[in-house]
């Protein structure tokens, strides 16, 4: 790992005015959504910001990606302060830092084809599309596990997991160095979540980008994160390597979050195993009956009247 972080935040603060609190001679009260947050993200690594709803993690992600302006603090990309950049410099930041949003259908234009959607970042950046838009879009779809021939389809023709893959393809179009995933799998079912997480890990290995992963599901975080920062009430209360945070949490809030993770009760798991064994035995018995196999003799030895005669089990022979 490089000692120089790819993306770093120092003392981030974000305040919003509270509606209806301004008076004729008094300013509106302000709500502090992010309070003195700092973190480092290295290339090829995944930093997960976790916490309950309203903890400030998504606002922090928007500050780090320059989607909204900070109240105070600094964001640095490759050591360069990007907190106040504008114009062409901000456009370059947009190229290097891309976002995958929570709801793919609300972030994809329903009137645009997939080809137009995934090549949009290049048009906004006024960059040429290598090999033409159709071939480029097909290549992106193939990279995220979709049929390249579906470039002429519209978002409504895809499932939620497929639509999220399109969002990832769009983010990859400009070759970002940082990928911000803001609750990117929370709206998907468990099996699709696993597929998207595996896709992100594979792409990260290939491209080497850093990933800022926002989530409240700790089971998902444990699968993908390298480091974890736990947030509540706008502040980071614990941060460290993934296994250290999960296996030996130091803050009470972190312990509360981990305790809330659903777990299968041991007696339920034992009952499931017993029922599975019973079903297997019934299936085996049904299969034996279908082919005329009697396992009674094989299990219990020779039955009376069928085995060889001996002193303890004489066999009567009649003429």
Short mmCIF file of C-alpha atoms in Angstrom, two decimals:
data_model
loop_
_atom_site.label_atom_id
_atom_site.label_comp_id
_atom_site.label_asym_id
_atom_site.label_seq_id
_atom_site.Cartn_x
_atom_site.Cartn_y
_atom_site.Cartn_z
CA UNK A 1 0.00 0.00 0.00
CA UNK A 2 1.27 3.47 -0.88
CA UNK A 3 1.97 5.72 2.09
CA UNK A 4 0.33 8.65 0.25
CA UNK A 5 -3.47 8.36 0.38
CA UNK A 6 -5.35 8.61 -2.88
CA UNK A 7 -8.27 10.47 -1.30
CA UNK A 8 -8.18 12.11 2.10
CA UNK A 9 -10.51 14.25 4.18
CA UNK A 10 -9.48 16.45 7.08
CA UNK A 11 -11.82 17.99 9.66
CA UNK A 12 -14.85 17.98 7.37
CA UNK A 13 -17.85 19.95 8.59
CA UNK A 14 -21.18 20.37 6.81
CA UNK A 15 -24.03 22.47 8.17
CA UNK A 16 -27.50 22.96 6.71
CA UNK A 17 -29.94 25.77 7.58
CA UNK A 18 -33.02 24.58 9.45
CA UNK A 19 -36.16 25.58 7.54
CA UNK A 20 -38.56 27.91 9.33
CA UNK A 21 -36.12 29.10 11.97
CA UNK A 22 -35.03 32.37 10.34
CA UNK A 23 -36.54 35.59 11.65
CA UNK A 24 -36.53 39.19 10.58
CA UNK A 25 -33.48 39.98 12.67
CA UNK A 26 -32.04 36.53 13.29
CA UNK A 27 -30.43 34.01 10.94
CA UNK A 28 -31.73 30.48 10.56
CA UNK A 29 -30.50 27.88 13.00
CA UNK A 30 -28.07 25.43 11.46
CA UNK A 31 -27.93 21.64 11.71
CA UNK A 32 -24.46 20.07 11.69
CA UNK A 33 -24.77 16.89 9.63
CA UNK A 34 -21.02 16.18 9.48
CA UNK A 35 -18.80 17.16 12.37
CA UNK A 36 -15.00 17.06 12.17
CA UNK A 37 -14.66 13.93 10.01
CA UNK A 38 -11.24 12.79 8.74
CA UNK A 39 -10.20 9.67 6.80
CA UNK A 40 -7.68 8.33 4.29
CA UNK A 41 -8.42 6.10 1.30
CA UNK A 42 -5.57 4.34 -0.51
CA UNK A 43 -5.51 3.02 -4.07
CA UNK A 44 -6.75 -0.54 -4.40
CA UNK A 45 -8.38 -0.43 -0.96
CA UNK A 46 -11.99 -0.13 0.21
CA UNK A 47 -12.92 2.16 3.08
CA UNK A 48 -16.42 1.51 4.43
CA UNK A 49 -18.31 4.28 6.20
CA UNK A 50 -20.94 2.59 8.35
CA UNK A 51 -23.63 3.76 10.71
CA UNK A 52 -27.34 4.07 11.23
CA UNK A 53 -29.59 6.15 8.97
CA UNK A 54 -28.93 9.84 9.62
CA UNK A 55 -25.39 9.28 10.91
CA UNK A 56 -23.90 11.51 8.20
CA UNK A 57 -22.14 8.87 6.11
CA UNK A 58 -23.85 9.72 2.79
CA UNK A 59 -23.30 13.44 3.34
CA UNK A 60 -19.63 12.70 3.98
CA UNK A 61 -19.47 10.77 0.70
CA UNK A 62 -21.00 13.70 -1.17
CA UNK A 63 -18.50 16.07 0.38
CA UNK A 64 -15.59 13.81 -0.55
CA UNK A 65 -16.79 13.53 -4.15
CA UNK A 66 -17.46 17.29 -4.37
CA UNK A 67 -21.14 16.85 -5.10
CA UNK A 68 -21.81 19.39 -2.35
CA UNK A 69 -19.58 22.06 -0.85
CA UNK A 70 -18.05 21.79 2.61
CA UNK A 71 -18.75 24.28 5.38
CA UNK A 72 -15.18 23.86 6.58
CA UNK A 73 -12.36 21.34 6.28
CA UNK A 74 -10.43 20.01 3.31
CA UNK A 75 -10.63 17.22 0.72
CA UNK A 76 -7.45 16.16 -1.06
CA UNK A 77 -7.00 14.00 -4.12
CA UNK A 78 -3.44 12.72 -4.57
CA UNK A 79 -2.35 15.32 -2.04
CA UNK A 80 -3.89 18.23 -3.99
CA UNK A 81 -6.58 20.27 -2.26
CA UNK A 82 -9.78 20.00 -4.29
CA UNK A 83 -12.08 21.60 -1.72
CA UNK A 84 -12.63 24.80 -3.68
CA UNK A 85 -11.71 23.93 -7.26
CA UNK A 86 -14.06 25.08 -10.02
CA UNK A 87 -14.34 25.01 -13.80
CA UNK A 88 -11.94 22.75 -15.66
CA UNK A 89 -10.28 21.62 -12.43
CA UNK A 90 -13.62 20.47 -10.99
CA UNK A 91 -14.39 18.71 -14.28
CA UNK A 92 -11.16 16.74 -13.88
CA UNK A 93 -12.14 15.86 -10.30
CA UNK A 94 -15.46 14.57 -11.67
CA UNK A 95 -13.52 12.31 -14.03
CA UNK A 96 -11.31 10.90 -11.30
CA UNK A 97 -14.06 10.49 -8.67
CA UNK A 98 -17.23 8.74 -9.84
CA UNK A 99 -20.33 7.80 -7.85
CA UNK A 100 -22.63 4.76 -7.89
CA UNK A 101 -25.94 5.69 -6.28
CA UNK A 102 -28.33 3.69 -4.12
CA UNK A 103 -31.33 3.53 -6.46
CA UNK A 104 -30.21 2.70 -9.99
CA UNK A 105 -33.57 3.52 -11.56
CA UNK A 106 -33.65 7.06 -10.16
CA UNK A 107 -30.06 7.67 -11.31
CA UNK A 108 -30.57 6.35 -14.86
CA UNK A 109 -32.53 8.46 -17.35
CA UNK A 110 -35.56 6.32 -18.30
CA UNK A 111 -35.77 7.93 -21.75
CA UNK A 112 -32.17 7.14 -22.72
CA UNK A 113 -30.83 3.88 -24.08
CA UNK A 114 -28.08 2.06 -22.21
CA UNK A 115 -25.63 3.09 -24.92
CA UNK A 116 -26.37 6.76 -24.31
CA UNK A 117 -26.34 6.36 -20.52
CA UNK A 118 -22.96 4.68 -20.16
CA UNK A 119 -21.23 7.01 -22.62
CA UNK A 120 -22.72 10.18 -21.07
CA UNK A 121 -19.68 10.88 -18.82
CA UNK A 122 -17.43 11.03 -21.88
CA UNK A 123 -19.75 13.51 -23.57
CA UNK A 124 -19.89 15.70 -20.46
CA UNK A 125 -16.10 15.56 -20.28
CA UNK A 126 -15.91 16.40 -24.00
CA UNK A 127 -13.70 13.40 -24.53
CA UNK A 128 -13.67 11.22 -27.65
CA UNK A 129 -15.35 7.83 -27.44
CA UNK A 130 -12.81 5.15 -28.42
CA UNK A 131 -14.07 2.99 -31.30
CA UNK A 132 -17.48 4.64 -31.43
CA UNK A 133 -20.24 4.82 -28.83
CA UNK A 134 -21.86 1.47 -29.59
CA UNK A 135 -18.67 -0.59 -29.45
CA UNK A 136 -17.50 1.28 -26.36
CA UNK A 137 -20.84 0.74 -24.60
CA UNK A 138 -20.84 -2.95 -25.52
CA UNK A 139 -17.36 -3.32 -24.04
CA UNK A 140 -18.50 -1.70 -20.78
CA UNK A 141 -21.56 -3.95 -20.53
CA UNK A 142 -19.41 -7.01 -21.06
CA UNK A 143 -17.06 -5.91 -18.28
CA UNK A 144 -19.93 -5.69 -15.78
CA UNK A 145 -21.45 -9.03 -16.80
CA UNK A 146 -24.30 -7.87 -19.06
CA UNK A 147 -25.19 -8.89 -22.60
CA UNK A 148 -23.41 -6.48 -24.99
CA UNK A 149 -26.35 -6.71 -27.39
CA UNK A 150 -28.58 -4.94 -24.86
CA UNK A 151 -27.09 -1.49 -25.49
CA UNK A 152 -30.26 -0.37 -27.31
CA UNK A 153 -32.54 -1.24 -24.38
CA UNK A 154 -33.96 1.18 -21.81
CA UNK A 155 -33.51 1.01 -18.00
CA UNK A 156 -37.07 -0.22 -17.41
CA UNK A 157 -36.24 -3.40 -19.33
CA UNK A 158 -33.71 -4.50 -16.68
CA UNK A 159 -33.93 -5.91 -13.17
CA UNK A 160 -32.63 -3.94 -10.18
CA UNK A 161 -29.32 -5.81 -10.13
CA UNK A 162 -28.85 -5.37 -13.88
CA UNK A 163 -29.65 -1.66 -13.61
CA UNK A 164 -27.04 -1.28 -10.87
CA UNK A 165 -24.50 -2.95 -13.16
CA UNK A 166 -25.33 -0.29 -15.76
CA UNK A 167 -24.66 2.38 -13.13
CA UNK A 168 -21.29 0.81 -12.41
CA UNK A 169 -20.51 0.65 -16.14
CA UNK A 170 -21.30 4.35 -16.47
CA UNK A 171 -18.99 5.17 -13.57
CA UNK A 172 -16.16 3.16 -15.16
CA UNK A 173 -16.51 4.88 -18.54
CA UNK A 174 -14.02 7.65 -17.73
CA UNK A 175 -11.51 5.47 -15.88
CA UNK A 176 -11.97 6.86 -12.35
CA UNK A 177 -9.37 6.49 -9.64
CA UNK A 178 -11.96 6.63 -6.86
CA UNK A 179 -15.35 4.94 -6.89
CA UNK A 180 -17.86 6.16 -4.32
CA UNK A 181 -20.62 3.57 -3.71
CA UNK A 182 -23.41 5.26 -1.76
CA UNK A 183 -25.57 2.39 -0.42
CA UNK A 184 -25.06 0.78 -3.83
CA UNK A 185 -26.38 -2.66 -2.80
CA UNK A 186 -28.85 -1.85 -0.02
CA UNK A 187 -31.88 -1.83 -2.36
CA UNK A 188 -31.03 -5.27 -3.79
CA UNK A 189 -31.90 -8.73 -2.51
CA UNK A 190 -29.22 -10.81 -0.80
CA UNK A 191 -28.21 -12.98 -3.77
CA UNK A 192 -27.91 -9.95 -6.09
CA UNK A 193 -25.95 -8.07 -3.40
CA UNK A 194 -23.36 -10.84 -3.41
CA UNK A 195 -23.07 -10.68 -7.19
CA UNK A 196 -22.54 -6.90 -7.19
CA UNK A 197 -19.98 -7.12 -4.37
CA UNK A 198 -18.04 -9.79 -6.25
CA UNK A 199 -18.18 -7.64 -9.39
CA UNK A 200 -16.82 -4.60 -7.53
CA UNK A 201 -13.97 -6.65 -6.03
CA UNK A 202 -13.05 -8.08 -9.44
CA UNK A 203 -13.10 -4.65 -11.07
CA UNK A 204 -11.02 -3.19 -8.24
CA UNK A 205 -8.38 -5.88 -8.71
CA UNK A 206 -8.28 -5.12 -12.44
CA UNK A 207 -8.37 -1.31 -12.26
CA UNK A 208 -6.76 -0.58 -8.89
CA UNK A 209 -9.21 2.17 -7.94
CA UNK A 210 -9.95 3.11 -4.35
CA UNK A 211 -13.50 2.55 -3.18
CA UNK A 212 -15.40 4.61 -0.61
CA UNK A 213 -18.24 2.26 0.33
CA UNK A 214 -21.22 3.64 2.23
CA UNK A 215 -23.42 1.06 3.98
CA UNK A 216 -25.42 0.25 7.08
CA UNK A 217 -25.38 -3.52 6.55
CA UNK A 218 -22.37 -4.80 8.48
CA UNK A 219 -22.57 -8.26 6.89
CA UNK A 220 -22.02 -6.63 3.49
CA UNK A 221 -19.24 -4.42 4.86
CA UNK A 222 -17.31 -7.39 6.21
CA UNK A 223 -17.27 -8.95 2.74
CA UNK A 224 -15.83 -5.97 0.88
CA UNK A 225 -14.08 -3.54 3.25
CA UNK A 226 -10.37 -3.21 3.91
CA UNK A 227 -10.81 -0.54 6.57
CA UNK A 228 -13.91 0.65 8.42
CA UNK A 229 -14.97 3.98 9.91
CA UNK A 230 -18.03 3.93 12.18
CA UNK A 231 -20.16 7.09 12.23
CA UNK A 232 -22.93 8.34 14.48
CA UNK A 233 -24.39 11.83 14.91
CA UNK A 234 -22.09 13.13 12.18
CA UNK A 235 -18.85 12.01 13.82
CA UNK A 236 -16.44 9.10 13.36
CA UNK A 237 -16.36 7.27 16.68
CA UNK A 238 -14.12 4.35 15.67
CA UNK A 239 -11.90 3.53 12.71
CA UNK A 240 -9.40 0.83 11.85
CA UNK A 241 -8.72 -2.35 9.93
CA UNK A 242 -11.86 -4.35 9.20
CA UNK A 243 -11.06 -7.39 11.33
CA UNK A 244 -9.92 -5.27 14.26
CA UNK A 245 -13.16 -3.26 14.27
CA UNK A 246 -15.36 -6.34 13.89
CA UNK A 247 -13.52 -8.67 16.23
CA UNK A 248 -12.51 -6.23 18.96
CA UNK A 249 -14.72 -3.11 18.84
CA UNK A 250 -13.61 -0.39 21.24
CA UNK A 251 -16.56 2.02 21.17
CA UNK A 252 -19.93 1.22 22.73
CA UNK A 253 -21.79 2.35 19.60
CA UNK A 254 -19.77 -0.06 17.44
CA UNK A 255 -20.59 -2.90 19.84
CA UNK A 256 -24.28 -1.94 19.65
CA UNK A 257 -24.20 -2.01 15.85
CA UNK A 258 -22.53 -5.42 15.79
CA UNK A 259 -24.98 -6.79 18.35
CA UNK A 260 -27.84 -5.76 16.05
CA UNK A 261 -26.60 -7.92 13.16
CA UNK A 262 -29.16 -10.73 12.64
CA UNK A 263 -27.83 -14.17 13.54
CA UNK A 264 -29.31 -17.65 13.24
CA UNK A 265 -30.03 -19.07 16.71
CA UNK A 266 -28.09 -22.31 17.38
CA UNK A 267 -31.23 -24.32 18.09
CA UNK A 268 -32.73 -23.19 14.77
CA UNK A 269 -29.61 -24.31 12.92
CA UNK A 270 -29.64 -27.68 14.71
CA UNK A 271 -33.32 -28.17 13.82
CA UNK A 272 -32.55 -27.29 10.20
CA UNK A 273 -29.77 -29.89 10.07
CA UNK A 274 -31.99 -32.56 11.65
CA UNK A 275 -34.77 -31.85 9.16
CA UNK A 276 -32.31 -31.92 6.26
CA UNK A 277 -30.97 -35.32 7.42
CA UNK A 278 -34.52 -36.64 7.75
CA UNK A 279 -35.39 -35.48 4.23
CA UNK A 280 -32.23 -37.09 2.84
CA UNK A 281 -33.12 -40.40 4.52
CA UNK A 282 -36.69 -40.24 3.17
CA UNK A 283 -35.43 -39.46 -0.33
CA UNK A 284 -32.99 -42.39 -0.16
CA UNK A 285 -35.77 -44.75 1.01
CA UNK A 286 -38.05 -43.57 -1.79
CA UNK A 287 -35.29 -44.13 -4.33
CA UNK A 288 -34.64 -47.65 -3.03
CA UNK A 289 -38.32 -48.50 -3.18
CA UNK A 290 -38.48 -47.31 -6.77
CA UNK A 291 -35.75 -49.77 -7.85
CA UNK A 292 -36.82 -52.61 -5.55
CA UNK A 293 -33.91 -52.50 -3.11
CA UNK A 294 -34.55 -53.73 0.44
CA UNK A 295 -32.00 -52.27 2.85
CA UNK A 296 -33.41 -54.12 5.89
CA UNK A 297 -31.29 -57.24 5.33
CA UNK A 298 -28.21 -55.23 4.51
CA UNK A 299 -28.60 -53.20 7.68
CA UNK A 300 -29.56 -55.97 10.09
CA UNK A 301 -27.84 -59.07 8.66
CA UNK A 302 -29.60 -62.25 7.48
CA UNK A 303 -33.27 -62.44 8.38
CA UNK A 304 -34.95 -65.57 9.82
CA UNK A 305 -35.67 -68.20 7.21
CA UNK A 306 -33.36 -66.66 4.61
CA UNK A 307 -29.87 -67.21 6.01
CA UNK A 308 -27.85 -70.42 6.14
CA UNK A 309 -28.89 -73.02 8.68
CA UNK A 310 -26.94 -73.19 11.89
CA UNK A 311 -27.47 -74.37 15.40
CA UNK A 312 -28.95 -71.07 16.56
CA UNK A 313 -31.08 -70.54 13.47
CA UNK A 314 -32.21 -73.92 12.17
CA UNK A 315 -34.04 -74.08 8.90
CA UNK A 316 -36.84 -76.54 8.44
CA UNK A 317 -36.73 -78.42 5.18
CA UNK A 318 -39.85 -80.17 3.96
CA UNK A 319 -40.12 -82.73 1.25
#
